[in-house]
Backbone as CSV, one residue per row, in Angstrom:
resi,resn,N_x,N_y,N_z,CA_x,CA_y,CA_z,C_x,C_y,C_z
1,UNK,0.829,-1.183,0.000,0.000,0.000,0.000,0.881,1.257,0.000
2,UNK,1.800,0.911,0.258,2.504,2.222,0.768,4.050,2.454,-0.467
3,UNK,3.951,1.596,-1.446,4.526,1.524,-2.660,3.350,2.280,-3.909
4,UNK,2.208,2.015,-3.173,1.406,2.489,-4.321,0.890,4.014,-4.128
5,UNK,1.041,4.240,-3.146,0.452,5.633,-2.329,1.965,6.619,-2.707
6,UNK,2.992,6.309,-2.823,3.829,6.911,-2.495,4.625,6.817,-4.324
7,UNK,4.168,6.179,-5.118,4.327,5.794,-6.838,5.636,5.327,-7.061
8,UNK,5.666,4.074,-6.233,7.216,3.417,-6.482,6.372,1.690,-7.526
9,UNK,5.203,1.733,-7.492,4.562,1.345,-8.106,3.564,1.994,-9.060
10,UNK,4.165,2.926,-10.279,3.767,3.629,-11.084,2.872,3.284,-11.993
11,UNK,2.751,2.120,-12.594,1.674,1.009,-13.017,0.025,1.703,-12.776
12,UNK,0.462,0.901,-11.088,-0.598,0.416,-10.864,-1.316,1.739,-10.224
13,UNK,-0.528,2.574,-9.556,-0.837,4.021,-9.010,-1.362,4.483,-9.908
14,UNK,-1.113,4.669,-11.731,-1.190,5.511,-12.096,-2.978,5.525,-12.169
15,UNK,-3.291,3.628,-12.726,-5.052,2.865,-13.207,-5.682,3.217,-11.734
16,UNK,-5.062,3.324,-10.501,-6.146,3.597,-9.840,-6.263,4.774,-9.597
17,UNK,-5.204,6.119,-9.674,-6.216,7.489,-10.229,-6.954,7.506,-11.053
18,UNK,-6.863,6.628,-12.233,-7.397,7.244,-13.384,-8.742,6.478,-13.517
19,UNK,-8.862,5.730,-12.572,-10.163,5.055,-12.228,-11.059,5.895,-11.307
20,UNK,-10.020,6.089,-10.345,-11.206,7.336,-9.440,-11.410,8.635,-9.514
21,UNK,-10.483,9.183,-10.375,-11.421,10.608,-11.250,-12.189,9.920,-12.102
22,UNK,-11.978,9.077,-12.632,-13.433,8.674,-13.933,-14.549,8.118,-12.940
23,UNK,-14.588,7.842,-11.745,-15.844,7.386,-11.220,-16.457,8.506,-10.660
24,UNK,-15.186,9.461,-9.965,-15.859,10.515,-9.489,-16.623,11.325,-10.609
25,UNK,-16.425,11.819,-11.688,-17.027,12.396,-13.169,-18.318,11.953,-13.099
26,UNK,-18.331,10.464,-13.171,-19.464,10.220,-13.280,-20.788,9.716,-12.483
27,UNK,-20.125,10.012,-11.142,-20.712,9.716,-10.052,-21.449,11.223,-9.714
28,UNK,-20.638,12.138,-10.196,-20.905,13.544,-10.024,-22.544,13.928,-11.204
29,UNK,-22.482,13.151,-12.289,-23.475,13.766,-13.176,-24.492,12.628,-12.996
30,UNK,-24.824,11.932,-12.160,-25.778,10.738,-12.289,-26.576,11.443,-11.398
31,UNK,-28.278,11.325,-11.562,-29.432,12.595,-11.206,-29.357,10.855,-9.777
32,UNK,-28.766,11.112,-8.190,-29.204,10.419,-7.668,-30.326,10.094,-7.103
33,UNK,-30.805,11.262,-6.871,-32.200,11.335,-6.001,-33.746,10.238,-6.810
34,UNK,-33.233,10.819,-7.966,-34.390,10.340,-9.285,-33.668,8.900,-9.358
35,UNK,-32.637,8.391,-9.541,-32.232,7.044,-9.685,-32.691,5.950,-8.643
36,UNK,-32.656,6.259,-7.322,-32.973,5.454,-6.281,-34.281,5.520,-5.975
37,UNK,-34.852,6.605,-5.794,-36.224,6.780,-5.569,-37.249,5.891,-7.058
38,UNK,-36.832,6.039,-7.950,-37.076,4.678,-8.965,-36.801,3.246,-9.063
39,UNK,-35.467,2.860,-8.552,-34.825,1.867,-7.996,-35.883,1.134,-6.739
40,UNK,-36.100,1.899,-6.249,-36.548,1.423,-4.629,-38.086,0.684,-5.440
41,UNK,-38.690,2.041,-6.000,-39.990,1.575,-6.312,-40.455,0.054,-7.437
42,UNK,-39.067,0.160,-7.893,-39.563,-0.895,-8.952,-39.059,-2.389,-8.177
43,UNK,-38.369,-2.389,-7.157,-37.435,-3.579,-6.367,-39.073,-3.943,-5.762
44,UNK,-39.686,-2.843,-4.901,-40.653,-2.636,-4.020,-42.338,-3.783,-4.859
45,UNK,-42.433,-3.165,-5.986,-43.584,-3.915,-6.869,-42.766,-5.057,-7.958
46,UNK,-41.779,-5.206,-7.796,-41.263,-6.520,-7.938,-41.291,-7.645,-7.142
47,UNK,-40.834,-7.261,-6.046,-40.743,-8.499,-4.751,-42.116,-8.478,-3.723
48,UNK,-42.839,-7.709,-4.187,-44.338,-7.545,-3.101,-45.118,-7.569,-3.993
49,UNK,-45.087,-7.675,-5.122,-46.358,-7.079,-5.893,-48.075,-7.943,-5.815
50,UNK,-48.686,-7.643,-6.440,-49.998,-8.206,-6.160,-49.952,-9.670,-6.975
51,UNK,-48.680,-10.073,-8.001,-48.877,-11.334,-7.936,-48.564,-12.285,-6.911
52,UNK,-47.908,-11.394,-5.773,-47.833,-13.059,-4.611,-49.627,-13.408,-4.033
53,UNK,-49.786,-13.450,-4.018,-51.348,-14.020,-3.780,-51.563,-15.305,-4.840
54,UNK,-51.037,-15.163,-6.567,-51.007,-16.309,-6.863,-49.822,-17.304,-6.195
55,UNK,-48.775,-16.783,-5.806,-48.257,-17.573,-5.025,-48.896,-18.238,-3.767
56,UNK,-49.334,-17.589,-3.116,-50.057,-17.925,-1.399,-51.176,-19.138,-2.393
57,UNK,-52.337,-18.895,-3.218,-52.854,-19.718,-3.799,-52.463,-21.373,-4.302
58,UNK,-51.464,-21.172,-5.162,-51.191,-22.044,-5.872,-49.974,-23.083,-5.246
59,UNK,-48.707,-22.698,-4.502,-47.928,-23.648,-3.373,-48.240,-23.165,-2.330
60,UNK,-48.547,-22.330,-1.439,-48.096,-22.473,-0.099,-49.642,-23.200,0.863
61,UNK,-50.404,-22.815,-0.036,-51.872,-23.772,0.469,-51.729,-24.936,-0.312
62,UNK,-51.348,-25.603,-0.958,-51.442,-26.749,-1.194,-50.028,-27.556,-0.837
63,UNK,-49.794,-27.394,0.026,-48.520,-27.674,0.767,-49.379,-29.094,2.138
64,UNK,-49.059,-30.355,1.822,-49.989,-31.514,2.817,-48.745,-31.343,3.993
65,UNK,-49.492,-31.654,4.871,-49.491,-31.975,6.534,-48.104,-33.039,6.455
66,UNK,-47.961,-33.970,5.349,-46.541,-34.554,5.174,-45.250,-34.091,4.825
67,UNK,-45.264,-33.106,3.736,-44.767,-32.490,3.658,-43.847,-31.221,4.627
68,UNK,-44.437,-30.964,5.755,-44.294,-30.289,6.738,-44.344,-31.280,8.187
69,UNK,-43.765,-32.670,7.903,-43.426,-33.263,8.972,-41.957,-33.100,9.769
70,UNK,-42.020,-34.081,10.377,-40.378,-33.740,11.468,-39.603,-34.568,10.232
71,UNK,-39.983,-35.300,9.489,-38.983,-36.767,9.228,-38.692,-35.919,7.951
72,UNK,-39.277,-34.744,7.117,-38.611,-34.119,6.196,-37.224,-33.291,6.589
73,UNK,-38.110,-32.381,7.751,-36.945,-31.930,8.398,-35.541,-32.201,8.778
74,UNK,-35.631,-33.684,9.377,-34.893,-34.846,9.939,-33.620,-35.503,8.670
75,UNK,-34.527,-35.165,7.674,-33.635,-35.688,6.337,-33.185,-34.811,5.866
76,UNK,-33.406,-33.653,5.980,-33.030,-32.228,5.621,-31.192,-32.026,6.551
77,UNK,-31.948,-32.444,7.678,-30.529,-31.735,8.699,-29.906,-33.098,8.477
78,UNK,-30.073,-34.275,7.991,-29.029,-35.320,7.805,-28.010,-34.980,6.648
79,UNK,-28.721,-34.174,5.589,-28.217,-34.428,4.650,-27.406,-32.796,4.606
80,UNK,-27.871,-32.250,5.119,-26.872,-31.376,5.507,-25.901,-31.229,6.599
81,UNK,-25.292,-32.139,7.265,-24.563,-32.250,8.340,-23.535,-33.178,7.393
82,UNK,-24.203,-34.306,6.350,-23.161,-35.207,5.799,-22.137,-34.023,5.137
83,UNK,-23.212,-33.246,4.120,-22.355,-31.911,3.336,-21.515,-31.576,4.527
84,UNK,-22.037,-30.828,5.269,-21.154,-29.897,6.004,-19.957,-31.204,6.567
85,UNK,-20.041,-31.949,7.255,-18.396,-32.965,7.410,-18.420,-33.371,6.257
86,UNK,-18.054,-33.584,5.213,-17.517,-33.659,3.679,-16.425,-32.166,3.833
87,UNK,-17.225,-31.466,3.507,-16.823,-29.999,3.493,-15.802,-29.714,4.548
88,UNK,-15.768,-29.847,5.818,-14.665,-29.907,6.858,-13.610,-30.924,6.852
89,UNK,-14.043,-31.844,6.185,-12.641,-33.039,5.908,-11.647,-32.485,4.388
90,UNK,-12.485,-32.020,3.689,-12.038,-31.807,2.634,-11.263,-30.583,2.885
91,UNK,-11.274,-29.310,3.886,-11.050,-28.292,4.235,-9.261,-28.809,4.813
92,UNK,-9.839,-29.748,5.792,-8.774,-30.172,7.180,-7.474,-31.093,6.107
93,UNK,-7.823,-31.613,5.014,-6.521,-32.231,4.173,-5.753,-30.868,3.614
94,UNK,-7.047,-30.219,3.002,-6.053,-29.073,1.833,-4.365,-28.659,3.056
95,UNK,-5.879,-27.994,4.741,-4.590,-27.306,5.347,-3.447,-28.171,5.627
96,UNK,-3.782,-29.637,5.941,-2.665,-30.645,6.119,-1.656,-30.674,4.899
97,UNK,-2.174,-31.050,3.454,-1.141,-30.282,2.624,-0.434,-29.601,2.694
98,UNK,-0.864,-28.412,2.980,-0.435,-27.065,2.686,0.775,-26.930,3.810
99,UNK,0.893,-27.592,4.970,1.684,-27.228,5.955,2.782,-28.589,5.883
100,UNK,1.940,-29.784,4.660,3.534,-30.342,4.463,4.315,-30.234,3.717
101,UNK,4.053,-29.444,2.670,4.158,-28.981,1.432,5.570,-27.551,2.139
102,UNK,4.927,-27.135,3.289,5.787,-25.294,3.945,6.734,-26.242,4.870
103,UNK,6.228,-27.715,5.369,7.648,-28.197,6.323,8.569,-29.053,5.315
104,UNK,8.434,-29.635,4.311,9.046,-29.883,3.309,10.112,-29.202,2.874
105,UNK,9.541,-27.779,2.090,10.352,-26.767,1.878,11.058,-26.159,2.721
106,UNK,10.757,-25.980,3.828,11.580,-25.815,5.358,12.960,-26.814,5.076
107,UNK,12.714,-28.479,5.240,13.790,-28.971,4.962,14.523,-29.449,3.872
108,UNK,13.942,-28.910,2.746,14.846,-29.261,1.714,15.749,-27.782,0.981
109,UNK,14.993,-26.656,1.872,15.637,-25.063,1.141,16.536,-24.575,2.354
110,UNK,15.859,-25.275,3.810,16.195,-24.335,4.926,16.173,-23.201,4.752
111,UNK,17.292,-21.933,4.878,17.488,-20.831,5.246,17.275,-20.140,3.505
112,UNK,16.982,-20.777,2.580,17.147,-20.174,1.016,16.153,-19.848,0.829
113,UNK,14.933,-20.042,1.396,13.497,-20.473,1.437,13.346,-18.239,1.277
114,UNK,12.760,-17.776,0.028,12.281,-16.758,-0.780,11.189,-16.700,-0.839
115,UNK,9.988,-15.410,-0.504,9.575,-15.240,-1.198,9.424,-14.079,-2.779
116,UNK,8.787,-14.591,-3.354,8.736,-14.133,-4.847,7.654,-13.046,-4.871
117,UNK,7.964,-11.946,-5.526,7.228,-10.325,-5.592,6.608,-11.125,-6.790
118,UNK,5.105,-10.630,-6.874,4.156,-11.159,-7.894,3.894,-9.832,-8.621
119,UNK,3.929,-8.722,-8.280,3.475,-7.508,-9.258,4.939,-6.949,-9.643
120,UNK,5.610,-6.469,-8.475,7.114,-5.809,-8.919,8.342,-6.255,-9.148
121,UNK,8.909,-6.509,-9.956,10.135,-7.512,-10.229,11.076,-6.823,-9.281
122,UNK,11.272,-5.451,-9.236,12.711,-5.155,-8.456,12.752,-5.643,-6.813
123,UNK,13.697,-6.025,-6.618,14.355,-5.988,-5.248,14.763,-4.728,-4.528
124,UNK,15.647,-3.969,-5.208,15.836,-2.395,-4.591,15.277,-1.701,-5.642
125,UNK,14.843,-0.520,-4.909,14.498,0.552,-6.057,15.538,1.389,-6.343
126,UNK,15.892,1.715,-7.385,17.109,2.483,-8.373,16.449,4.009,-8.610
127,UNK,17.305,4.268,-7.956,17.160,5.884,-7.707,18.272,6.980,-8.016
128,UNK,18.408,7.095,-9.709,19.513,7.278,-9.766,20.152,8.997,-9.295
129,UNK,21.207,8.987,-9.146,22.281,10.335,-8.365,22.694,10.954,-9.168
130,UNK,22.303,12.192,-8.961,22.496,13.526,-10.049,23.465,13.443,-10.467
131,UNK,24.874,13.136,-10.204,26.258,12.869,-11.145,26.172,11.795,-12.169
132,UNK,25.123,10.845,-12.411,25.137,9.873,-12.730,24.979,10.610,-14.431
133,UNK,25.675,9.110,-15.263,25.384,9.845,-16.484,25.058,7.953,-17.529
134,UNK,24.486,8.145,-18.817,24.046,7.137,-19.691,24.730,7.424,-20.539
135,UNK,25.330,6.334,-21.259,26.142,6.154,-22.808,25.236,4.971,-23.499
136,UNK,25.667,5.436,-25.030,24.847,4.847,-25.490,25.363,2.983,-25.981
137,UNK,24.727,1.528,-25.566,25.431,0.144,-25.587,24.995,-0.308,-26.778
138,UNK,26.570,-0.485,-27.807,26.356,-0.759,-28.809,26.936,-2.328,-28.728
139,UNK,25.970,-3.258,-28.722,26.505,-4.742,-28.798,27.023,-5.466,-29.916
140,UNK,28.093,-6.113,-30.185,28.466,-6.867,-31.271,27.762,-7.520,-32.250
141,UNK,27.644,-7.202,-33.311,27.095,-7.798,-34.306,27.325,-9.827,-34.081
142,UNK,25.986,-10.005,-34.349,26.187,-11.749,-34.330,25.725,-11.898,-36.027
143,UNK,25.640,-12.922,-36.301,25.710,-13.752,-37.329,23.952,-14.206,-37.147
144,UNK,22.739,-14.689,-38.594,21.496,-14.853,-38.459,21.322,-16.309,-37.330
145,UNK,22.663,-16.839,-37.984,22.485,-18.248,-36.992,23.327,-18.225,-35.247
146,UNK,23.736,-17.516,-35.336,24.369,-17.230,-33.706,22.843,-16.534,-32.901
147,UNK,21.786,-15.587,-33.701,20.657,-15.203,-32.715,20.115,-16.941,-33.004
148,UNK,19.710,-17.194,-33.899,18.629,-18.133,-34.222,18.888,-19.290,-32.828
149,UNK,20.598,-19.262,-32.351,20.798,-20.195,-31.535,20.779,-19.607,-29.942
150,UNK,20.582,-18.422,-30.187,20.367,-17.684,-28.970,18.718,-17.608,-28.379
151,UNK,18.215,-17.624,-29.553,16.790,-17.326,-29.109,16.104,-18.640,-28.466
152,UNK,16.957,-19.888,-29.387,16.347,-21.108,-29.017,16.782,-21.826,-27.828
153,UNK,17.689,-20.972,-27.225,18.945,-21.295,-25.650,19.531,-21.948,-25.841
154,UNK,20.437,-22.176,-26.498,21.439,-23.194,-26.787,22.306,-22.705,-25.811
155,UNK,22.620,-23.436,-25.304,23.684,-23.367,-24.088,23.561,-22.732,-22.619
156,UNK,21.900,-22.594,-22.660,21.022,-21.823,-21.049,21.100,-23.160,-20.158
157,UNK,21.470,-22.682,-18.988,21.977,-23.546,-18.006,20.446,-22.636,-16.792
158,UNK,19.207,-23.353,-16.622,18.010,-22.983,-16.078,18.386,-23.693,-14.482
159,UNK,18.257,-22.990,-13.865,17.984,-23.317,-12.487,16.607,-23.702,-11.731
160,UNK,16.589,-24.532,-11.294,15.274,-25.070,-10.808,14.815,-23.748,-9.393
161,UNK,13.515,-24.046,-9.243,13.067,-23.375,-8.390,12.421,-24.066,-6.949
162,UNK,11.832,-23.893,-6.606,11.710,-24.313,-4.817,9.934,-24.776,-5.322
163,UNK,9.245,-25.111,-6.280,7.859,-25.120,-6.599,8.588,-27.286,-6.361
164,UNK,7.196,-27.626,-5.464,7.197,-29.091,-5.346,6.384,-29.429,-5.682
165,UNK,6.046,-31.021,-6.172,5.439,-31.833,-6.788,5.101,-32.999,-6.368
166,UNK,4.445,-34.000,-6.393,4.246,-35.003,-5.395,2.874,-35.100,-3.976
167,UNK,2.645,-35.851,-3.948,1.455,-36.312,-2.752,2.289,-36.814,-1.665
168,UNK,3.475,-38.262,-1.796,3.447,-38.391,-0.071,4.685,-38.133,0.219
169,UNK,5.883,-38.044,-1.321,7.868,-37.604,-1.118,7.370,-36.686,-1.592
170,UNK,6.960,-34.934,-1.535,7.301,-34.069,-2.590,8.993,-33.902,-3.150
171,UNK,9.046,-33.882,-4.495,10.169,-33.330,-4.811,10.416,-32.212,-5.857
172,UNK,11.635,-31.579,-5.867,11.432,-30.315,-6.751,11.144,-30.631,-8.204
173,UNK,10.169,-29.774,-8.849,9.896,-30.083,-10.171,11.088,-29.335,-10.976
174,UNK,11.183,-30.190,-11.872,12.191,-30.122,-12.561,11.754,-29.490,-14.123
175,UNK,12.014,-28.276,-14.709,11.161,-27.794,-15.759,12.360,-28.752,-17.106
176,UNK,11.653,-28.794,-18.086,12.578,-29.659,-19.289,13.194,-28.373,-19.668
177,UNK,14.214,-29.361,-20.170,15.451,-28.386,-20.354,15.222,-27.950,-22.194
178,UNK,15.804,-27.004,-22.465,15.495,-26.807,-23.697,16.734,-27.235,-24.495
C-alpha cells in the first residue's frame, strides 16, 4: 500500500487514479435522487407485488401436513450435516497439505526459502544520483544463426526453483530443459 500511495509502483498508481477521477465524473453527473427513488420503487412492486397471492394460492396452500413433517426436516438436517463434514474433511486435508508442502520446503531449502514479488520484479528501487550519467550500448554484431541459436537457448543452463510436486515424497519439479 505504501509503494502504491507513495508511486514506487507507477503502473498500478497511475489505473487507480485514473479510475477514481473517472468514477468521481461520473458519479458527479448521475441525477441520484431520481435514480434510487425509482430503484426502490420498482425492487418494491417486484418483490411484493400483487402477484404473490397467486403464489399464497397455488404452493403455499397446497402444501400436505406430510410435507411439513419432522422426518422431512430430519432428512433435511441429515443431509446437511453429511455436506457440512464432507466440506470440513475436505477443508482439514487441503490445510494438512499445505503445511507439508511449507515443512518440506523448510527442509529441503532451509534458510534459502524466498519469497517471490508477484506484481514488482525489483528488489531495490534504483534511484539514480544527479552525477550519474548514460552512454549509449552498442553490442556486437552476431551472425542470423548465432541469434537463431540464442533465441532457441542453446547453451542456457536454467535453475530449478523451490515449486514441489508429489502427494506423499514431494520433490522439486524439474522444468525440461530446452
Amino acid at each position: 500500500l505504501k509503494n502504491i500511495i507513495v508511486w514506487e509502483e507507477c503502473y498500478l498508481s497511475f489505473w487507480i487514479a485514473m479510475i477514481s477521477f473517472i468514477l468521481s465524473v461520473v458519479c458527479f453527473l448521475i441525477p441520484w435522487g431520481f435514480f434510487l427513488k425509482w430503484t426502490s420503487r420498482i425492487t418494491a412492486w417486484v418483490a411484493f407485488g400483487p402477484w404473490m397471492i397467486l403464489l399464497d394460492k397455488f404452493y403455499i396452500n397446497h402444501l400436505t401436513e406430510e410435507e411439513m413433517t419432522d422426518e422431512k426436516k430430519l432428512e433435511y438436517t441429515n443431509k446437511r450435516k453429511k455436506w457440512l463434514d464432507k466440506q470440513k474433511e475436505e477443508a482439514q486435508l487441503a490445510r494438512e497439505k499445505a503445511s507439508k508442502l511449507r515443512d518440506f520446503k523448510q527442509y529441503m531449502f532451509g534458510q534459502r526459502i524466498c519469497r517471490v514479488n508477484i506484481l514488482k520484479k525489483d528488489r531495490y528501487y534504483d534511484v539514480p544520483l544527479p552525477t550519474s550519467s548514460a552512454s549509449v550500448y552498442n553490442p556486437k554484431s552476431k551472425s542470423l544463426g548465432e541469434l537463431a541459436m540464442q533465441e532457441a537457448g542453446y547453451h542456457r543452463k536454467r535453475v530449478n526453483g523451490q515449486q514441489l510436486i508429489g502427494e506423499m515424497i514431494p520433490k522439486i519439479y524439474e522444468n525440461p530443459s530446452t
